[in-house]
Every structure is written in C-alpha cells, then in structure tokens.
Tab-separated table of C-alpha atoms and ligand atoms in Angstrom:
chain	number	residue	atom	x	y	z
B	50	MET	CA	-128.288	45.721	67.925
B	51	THR	CA	-124.700	46.817	67.379
B	52	ALA	CA	-125.807	50.146	65.935
B	53	ASP	CA	-127.727	50.954	69.094
B	54	ARG	CA	-124.694	50.183	71.186
B	55	ASP	CA	-122.405	52.216	68.979
B	56	ASP	CA	-124.041	55.459	69.867
B	57	ASN	CA	-122.680	57.064	72.973
B	58	SER	CA	-125.897	58.450	74.284
B	59	GLY	CA	-125.937	55.775	76.947
B	60	GLN	CA	-129.239	54.001	77.317
B	61	GLN	CA	-130.060	51.572	74.534
B	62	GLU	CA	-133.504	51.533	73.028
B	63	TYR	CA	-134.129	48.212	74.722
B	64	GLY	CA	-132.459	45.695	76.979
B	65	PRO	CA	-129.827	46.293	79.626
B	66	MET	CA	-127.668	49.408	79.827
B	67	ARG	CA	-124.453	49.499	77.864
B	68	SER	CA	-121.710	48.201	80.157
B	69	PHE	CA	-118.701	48.856	77.905
B	70	GLY	CA	-116.852	51.935	76.657
B	71	ARG	CA	-115.254	52.415	73.252
B	72	ARG	CA	-115.494	49.689	70.600
B	73	ARG	CA	-112.420	50.743	68.626
B	74	SER	CA	-109.261	52.671	69.453
B	75	ARG	CA	-107.599	53.235	66.084
B	76	LYS	CA	-108.032	52.524	62.410
B	77	LEU	CA	-107.271	48.909	61.570
B	78	SER	CA	-104.412	48.063	59.188
B	79	PRO	CA	-105.294	46.088	56.019
B	80	ARG	CA	-103.974	42.921	57.702
B	81	GLN	CA	-106.091	43.552	60.803
B	82	ASN	CA	-109.093	44.124	58.543
B	83	ASP	CA	-108.473	40.743	56.911
B	84	LEU	CA	-108.231	39.100	60.312
B	85	LEU	CA	-111.512	40.699	61.243
B	86	GLU	CA	-113.269	39.751	58.017
B	87	ASP	CA	-111.965	36.220	57.461
B	88	GLY	CA	-110.592	35.076	60.805
B	89	LEU	CA	-113.493	36.323	62.850
B	90	ARG	CA	-116.023	34.864	60.413
B	91	GLN	CA	-114.575	31.417	61.129
B	92	LEU	CA	-114.487	31.859	64.896
B	93	SER	CA	-117.799	33.674	65.395
B	94	LEU	CA	-120.671	31.942	67.122
B	95	ASP	CA	-123.797	31.748	64.979
B	96	LEU	CA	-126.483	32.827	67.396
B	97	SER	CA	-129.167	32.565	64.699
B	98	LYS	CA	-128.994	28.768	65.036
B	99	PRO	CA	-129.952	26.922	68.211
B	100	CYS	CA	-127.019	26.206	70.487
B	101	PRO	CA	-125.908	22.552	70.242
B	102	ALA	CA	-126.891	20.536	73.325
B	103	ASP	CA	-123.257	19.471	73.634
B	104	LEU	CA	-121.041	22.566	73.461
B	105	ALA	CA	-118.104	20.386	72.351
B	106	ASP	CA	-119.800	20.421	68.918
B	107	LEU	CA	-118.856	24.113	68.591
B	108	PHE	CA	-115.129	23.344	68.441
B	109	ALA	CA	-112.959	21.852	65.724
B	110	GLY	CA	-110.766	19.967	68.235
B	111	ALA	CA	-111.938	17.473	70.879
B	112	THR	CA	-112.917	19.287	74.084
B	113	LYS	CA	-114.103	17.951	77.437
B	114	ASP	CA	-115.331	21.128	79.101
B	115	THR	CA	-116.376	24.612	78.061
B	116	TRP	CA	-115.241	27.806	79.790
B	117	LEU	CA	-116.602	31.296	79.166
B	118	GLU	CA	-114.600	34.537	79.327
B	119	ILE	CA	-116.613	37.747	79.423
B	120	GLY	CA	-114.882	40.985	78.390
B	121	PHE	CA	-111.464	39.565	77.458
B	122	GLY	CA	-110.039	42.996	76.516
B	123	GLY	CA	-106.669	42.409	74.783
B	124	GLY	CA	-107.085	38.632	75.162
B	125	GLU	CA	-103.971	37.971	77.315
B	126	HIS	CA	-105.828	35.741	79.763
B	127	LEU	CA	-107.964	34.031	77.104
B	128	LEU	CA	-105.008	33.097	74.863
B	129	TRP	CA	-102.961	31.896	77.835
B	130	GLN	CA	-105.799	29.715	79.159
B	131	ALA	CA	-106.653	28.342	75.707
B	132	GLY	CA	-102.998	27.391	75.143
B	133	ASP	CA	-102.628	25.906	78.615
B	134	ASN	CA	-105.900	23.944	78.443
B	135	PRO	CA	-106.187	22.453	74.938
B	136	GLN	CA	-108.861	20.020	76.170
B	137	VAL	CA	-111.157	22.938	77.088
B	138	GLY	CA	-113.308	24.846	74.585
B	139	PHE	CA	-113.439	28.604	75.185
B	140	LEU	CA	-116.388	30.841	74.439
B	141	ALA	CA	-115.381	34.460	74.695
B	142	CYS	CA	-117.252	37.738	74.300
B	143	GLU	CA	-115.821	41.210	73.745
B	144	PRO	CA	-117.252	44.221	71.902
B	145	PHE	CA	-113.838	46.010	71.721
B	146	ILE	CA	-112.770	45.262	68.146
B	147	ASP	CA	-109.016	45.877	68.646
B	148	GLY	CA	-109.039	43.139	71.307
B	149	VAL	CA	-111.046	40.799	69.086
B	150	VAL	CA	-108.468	41.231	66.294
B	151	LYS	CA	-105.641	40.443	68.761
B	152	VAL	CA	-107.337	37.205	69.768
B	153	VAL	CA	-108.045	36.137	66.174
B	154	ASP	CA	-104.374	36.858	65.351
B	155	GLY	CA	-103.060	35.164	68.513
B	156	ALA	CA	-105.241	32.061	68.041
B	157	GLU	CA	-104.113	31.742	64.428
B	158	SER	CA	-100.395	32.190	65.251
B	159	ALA	CA	-100.546	29.689	68.107
B	160	GLY	CA	-102.641	27.199	66.102
B	161	LEU	CA	-105.411	27.197	68.721
B	162	ASN	CA	-108.647	25.547	67.613
B	163	ASN	CA	-110.472	25.763	70.936
B	164	ILE	CA	-111.789	29.355	70.844
B	165	ARG	CA	-115.145	30.667	69.587
B	166	LEU	CA	-115.995	34.348	69.782
B	167	HIS	CA	-118.890	36.749	69.993
B	168	ALA	CA	-117.569	40.223	69.155
B	169	ASP	CA	-120.309	41.953	71.078
B	170	ASP	CA	-122.250	41.971	74.335
B	171	VAL	CA	-122.175	38.729	76.351
B	172	ARG	CA	-125.838	39.325	77.156
B	173	ASP	CA	-126.632	38.237	73.566
B	174	VAL	CA	-125.020	34.861	74.286
B	175	LEU	CA	-126.128	34.008	77.808
B	176	PRO	CA	-129.770	33.156	76.991
B	177	TRP	CA	-128.548	31.041	74.046
B	178	LEU	CA	-126.454	28.744	76.269
B	179	PRO	CA	-127.982	25.603	77.780
B	180	THR	CA	-128.450	25.302	81.526
B	181	ALA	CA	-125.423	23.825	83.361
B	182	SER	CA	-123.292	23.839	80.200
B	183	ILE	CA	-120.277	25.881	81.372
B	184	ALA	CA	-117.586	24.574	83.725
B	185	ARG	CA	-115.844	27.885	84.423
B	186	THR	CA	-116.613	31.558	83.830
B	187	PHE	CA	-114.318	34.575	84.060
B	188	VAL	CA	-115.240	38.245	84.352
B	189	LEU	CA	-111.873	39.910	84.917
B	190	PHE	CA	-111.715	43.608	85.659
B	191	PRO	CA	-115.048	44.565	84.086
B	192	ASP	CA	-115.295	48.279	83.248
B	193	PRO	CA	-115.201	49.983	86.661
B	194	TRP	CA	-117.733	52.772	86.024
B	195	PRO	CA	-116.534	54.532	89.204
B	196	LYS	CA	-118.821	57.598	89.042
B	197	LYS	CA	-121.944	57.232	91.144
B	198	ARG	CA	-124.264	58.071	88.239
B	199	HIS	CA	-122.632	55.316	86.142
B	200	ILE	CA	-122.773	52.503	88.684
B	201	LYS	CA	-125.915	51.157	87.014
B	202	ARG	CA	-123.757	50.329	83.967
B	203	ARG	CA	-121.612	47.846	85.875
B	204	LEU	CA	-121.772	44.468	84.200
B	205	VAL	CA	-121.606	42.334	87.330
B	206	SER	CA	-125.032	42.695	88.883
B	207	PRO	CA	-127.545	40.370	90.543
B	208	ASP	CA	-129.118	39.804	87.086
B	209	LEU	CA	-125.816	38.712	85.548
B	210	ILE	CA	-125.018	36.437	88.503
B	211	ALA	CA	-128.482	34.833	88.207
B	212	GLU	CA	-127.854	34.088	84.532
B	213	LEU	CA	-124.376	32.704	85.308
B	214	ALA	CA	-125.901	30.520	88.039
B	215	ARG	CA	-128.141	29.011	85.365
B	216	ILE	CA	-125.392	28.220	82.861
B	217	VAL	CA	-122.534	27.197	85.197
B	218	ARG	CA	-122.750	23.529	86.034
B	219	PRO	CA	-122.818	22.247	89.634
B	220	GLY	CA	-119.233	22.099	90.886
B	221	GLY	CA	-118.209	24.681	88.243
B	222	GLU	CA	-116.309	27.853	89.041
B	223	LEU	CA	-116.900	31.569	88.706
B	224	ARG	CA	-113.901	33.924	88.760
B	225	LEU	CA	-114.335	37.666	89.181
B	226	ALA	CA	-111.694	40.371	89.554
B	227	THR	CA	-111.742	44.104	90.097
B	228	ASP	CA	-109.529	46.890	91.417
B	229	ILE	CA	-112.438	48.946	92.733
B	230	PRO	CA	-113.225	48.206	96.405
B	231	ASP	CA	-116.940	49.011	96.210
B	232	TYR	CA	-117.283	46.948	93.003
B	233	ALA	CA	-115.681	44.006	94.871
B	234	ARG	CA	-118.227	44.483	97.663
B	235	GLY	CA	-121.025	44.684	95.073
B	236	MET	CA	-119.801	41.466	93.421
B	237	LEU	CA	-119.791	39.647	96.754
B	238	ALA	CA	-123.240	40.985	97.614
B	239	ALA	CA	-124.669	39.951	94.225
B	240	VAL	CA	-123.259	36.426	94.572
B	241	ARG	CA	-124.465	36.113	98.163
B	242	LYS	CA	-127.950	37.279	97.171
B	243	GLU	CA	-128.179	34.696	94.396
B	244	ARG	CA	-127.180	31.837	96.734
B	245	SER	CA	-125.970	29.422	94.047
B	246	PHE	CA	-122.228	29.982	94.528
B	247	GLY	CA	-119.996	29.626	97.582
B	248	TRP	CA	-116.991	31.935	97.999
B	249	LEU	CA	-113.785	29.866	98.027
B	250	ALA	CA	-111.722	32.307	100.130
B	251	ARG	CA	-110.701	31.021	103.539
B	252	GLU	CA	-108.227	33.784	104.410
B	253	PRO	CA	-107.375	37.262	103.018
B	254	GLY	CA	-104.453	35.891	100.963
B	255	ASP	CA	-107.029	33.932	98.947
B	256	TRP	CA	-108.568	37.063	97.459
B	257	ARG	CA	-105.513	39.330	97.585
B	258	ALA	CA	-103.257	37.099	95.502
B	259	ARG	CA	-103.879	35.895	91.975
B	260	PRO	CA	-103.735	32.067	91.713
B	261	SER	CA	-100.909	30.645	89.581
B	262	ASP	CA	-103.333	29.455	86.872
B	263	TRP	CA	-104.584	32.997	86.376
B	264	PRO	CA	-102.244	35.143	84.264
B	265	GLU	CA	-101.977	38.895	84.598
B	266	THR	CA	-104.083	40.941	82.196
B	267	ARG	CA	-103.366	44.289	80.634
B	268	TYR	CA	-105.917	45.972	82.858
B	269	GLU	CA	-104.380	44.421	85.972
B	270	ARG	CA	-100.951	45.749	84.955
B	271	LYS	CA	-102.490	49.215	84.723
B	272	ALA	CA	-104.004	48.836	88.203
B	273	ILE	CA	-100.598	47.788	89.589
B	274	ARG	CA	-98.875	50.749	87.869
B	275	GLU	CA	-101.420	53.120	89.339
B	276	GLY	CA	-101.083	51.610	92.827
B	277	ARG	CA	-104.549	50.066	93.185
B	278	LYS	CA	-105.275	46.870	95.145
B	279	ARG	CA	-106.750	44.008	93.173
B	280	TYR	CA	-109.450	41.620	94.340
B	281	PHE	CA	-109.453	38.057	92.961
B	282	LEU	CA	-112.742	36.352	93.795
B	283	ARG	CA	-113.360	32.653	93.173
B	284	PHE	CA	-116.691	30.920	93.737
B	285	ARG	CA	-117.863	27.313	93.426
B	286	ARG	CA	-121.343	26.529	92.001
B	287	PHE	CA	-123.243	24.493	94.586
B	288	ASP	CA	-124.569	21.045	93.532
Q	305	LIG	C1	-111.623	47.155	81.852
Q	305	LIG	S1	-111.640	46.081	80.506
Q	305	LIG	C2	-110.739	44.657	81.084
Q	305	LIG	C3	-110.346	43.741	79.981
Q	305	LIG	C4	-109.610	42.457	80.422
Q	305	LIG	N1	-110.509	41.548	81.091
Q	305	LIG	C5	-108.427	42.775	81.295
Q	305	LIG	O1	-108.461	42.413	82.485
Q	305	LIG	O2	-107.461	43.391	80.769
Q	305	LIG	C6	-113.314	45.474	80.498
Q	305	LIG	C7	-113.696	44.829	79.201
Q	305	LIG	O3	-115.011	44.290	79.301
Q	305	LIG	C8	-115.658	44.487	78.072
Q	305	LIG	N2	-117.119	44.444	78.302
Q	305	LIG	C9	-117.851	45.369	78.965
Q	305	LIG	N3	-119.148	45.045	78.924
Q	305	LIG	C10	-119.236	43.875	78.238
Q	305	LIG	C11	-120.313	43.049	77.857
Q	305	LIG	N4	-121.584	43.375	78.166
Q	305	LIG	N5	-120.057	41.926	77.155
Q	305	LIG	C12	-118.778	41.608	76.834
Q	305	LIG	N6	-117.705	42.350	77.172
Q	305	LIG	C13	-117.935	43.477	77.853
Q	305	LIG	C14	-115.155	45.851	77.618
Q	305	LIG	O4	-115.298	46.075	76.225
Q	305	LIG	C15	-113.708	45.812	78.045
Q	305	LIG	O5	-112.841	45.364	77.033
C-alpha cells in the first residue's frame, strides 16, 4: 500500500486518490532512525488485528475518551492536546515521516502514554474503528490542493465526512480548519450534505478566531506569515 502511495504519478492503483504530498523532507539522523524503528514500533496501531471494542484498551494509561487527529504534520497540536488532556487517548495518522519522528520524540520526552499512531493514510484506519467510538476528530489545515485539476485530491470530501459521521459518537465534535476560502466552503457543504453534524458557529467571530483550547500549528503560522485568513470550523455530532 505504501509503495503505491510513494510514487508521484498521482492516482493509486486502487482506493481513493492520494491526498498528501511528500512523505519525507530530508535524510533522517541515526537518532531519528532509532526513533522511527523502535519508538514508532511501540506506538503503531496494529491494523492486522481487530480493533478492540473499547478503544481505551489501545493505551497504556487509563483513558476515558478517544480523539482522532488526521494529518498532524509536525505534531504541535497533537502533542499539546495529549499533554493537556492526559485522560484522553489520541489516535493520530500522518504519512509525513519527519512529522511522525517529531511526535515519537515529543511523546517520549514528555512521558506521554496516551498516543497511538498510524504513519500512513487515515483511510486505512477509518474502516477499522468501531461506530460511535471517537469523541473528537481534528482535520487541521489539510493539504490545500489549490489548483483546479487537483481539487479531487482534497481529503475533506463528502465520503470522508460520512465515515467520520459513523465513527464520531453522538454529542462528539468535529474540528476542521483551512486557509483556503473555497476549501472552507467545500467543508461546510460536505458537512451540510451529510446531515449528521451541526455547525457550532453563531457569529463570524466563532469561525474567524481559534478557540483557546486549540493551539497554533506550523501550517497556521505559515498562513499568518503569508497573510491568509484562517477558518476554524467546529461541528457537533447530532444524537
Ligand atoms: C498542510 S499539512 C498541515 C499539517 C498540520 N495539521 C498543521 O496544521 O500544521 C497537511 C497534512 O495532512 C497530511 N495528510 C494528507 N492526507 C492525509 C491522509 N489521507 N491521511 C493522513 N494524513 C494526511 C499531510 O501529510 C500533511 O502533513
């Protein structure tokens, strides 16, 4: 599966279109290689086994809820949330290996035992997860794919929202962010079409400003530097 996604020709031989760009930026140092080999082995989800009915069984520490972060990039948001919410177990997916190494390193340094990873496409994990098993999901600044011919690669689509509607429990939350106005419109349209989530915004400030329990990510900093507006979209899963 990974090999197919590693080629840059675009369309995979099967399944959905590749929604991410590069998987590596530079050669890993020996220490980073060790983190990848040993650290990641311990944190990786084993998708060859059935998912436990209670996701708390995936974590070494006691957890009450499970949250899912899709495309965590450099892991700034994931590590912050995992440190701030030790009672929550985090499942997190990211095919960009440099980011995966940062999270393995950061989790180890901070002594976090509430993170499990899939260093690849989230669409491998979604069908594995039980219905109504996730209390909160984040897709923050997914790859923008701004060119018209690439829009079909955008990760947030009606299909993804339908799958998230299945796994997010009633009363759970979905958080999406982007700095591309037509992607924000597409996100809202996909959620509206699916009809399982209600948008929590009551006034423009609600989607223009990042809530205090939502730390800035590396990609957001880039958007700010380059003068782009950001859209912070929060939705509640209907009962
Ligand atoms: C623009 S970056 C943003 C990263 C981070 N969320 C941030 O805000 O800094 C988008 C990330 O989503 C990841 N991504 C894209 N498609 C994905 C998929 N199908 N499954 C998991 N991650 C994906 C990419 O590898 C990339 O690191």
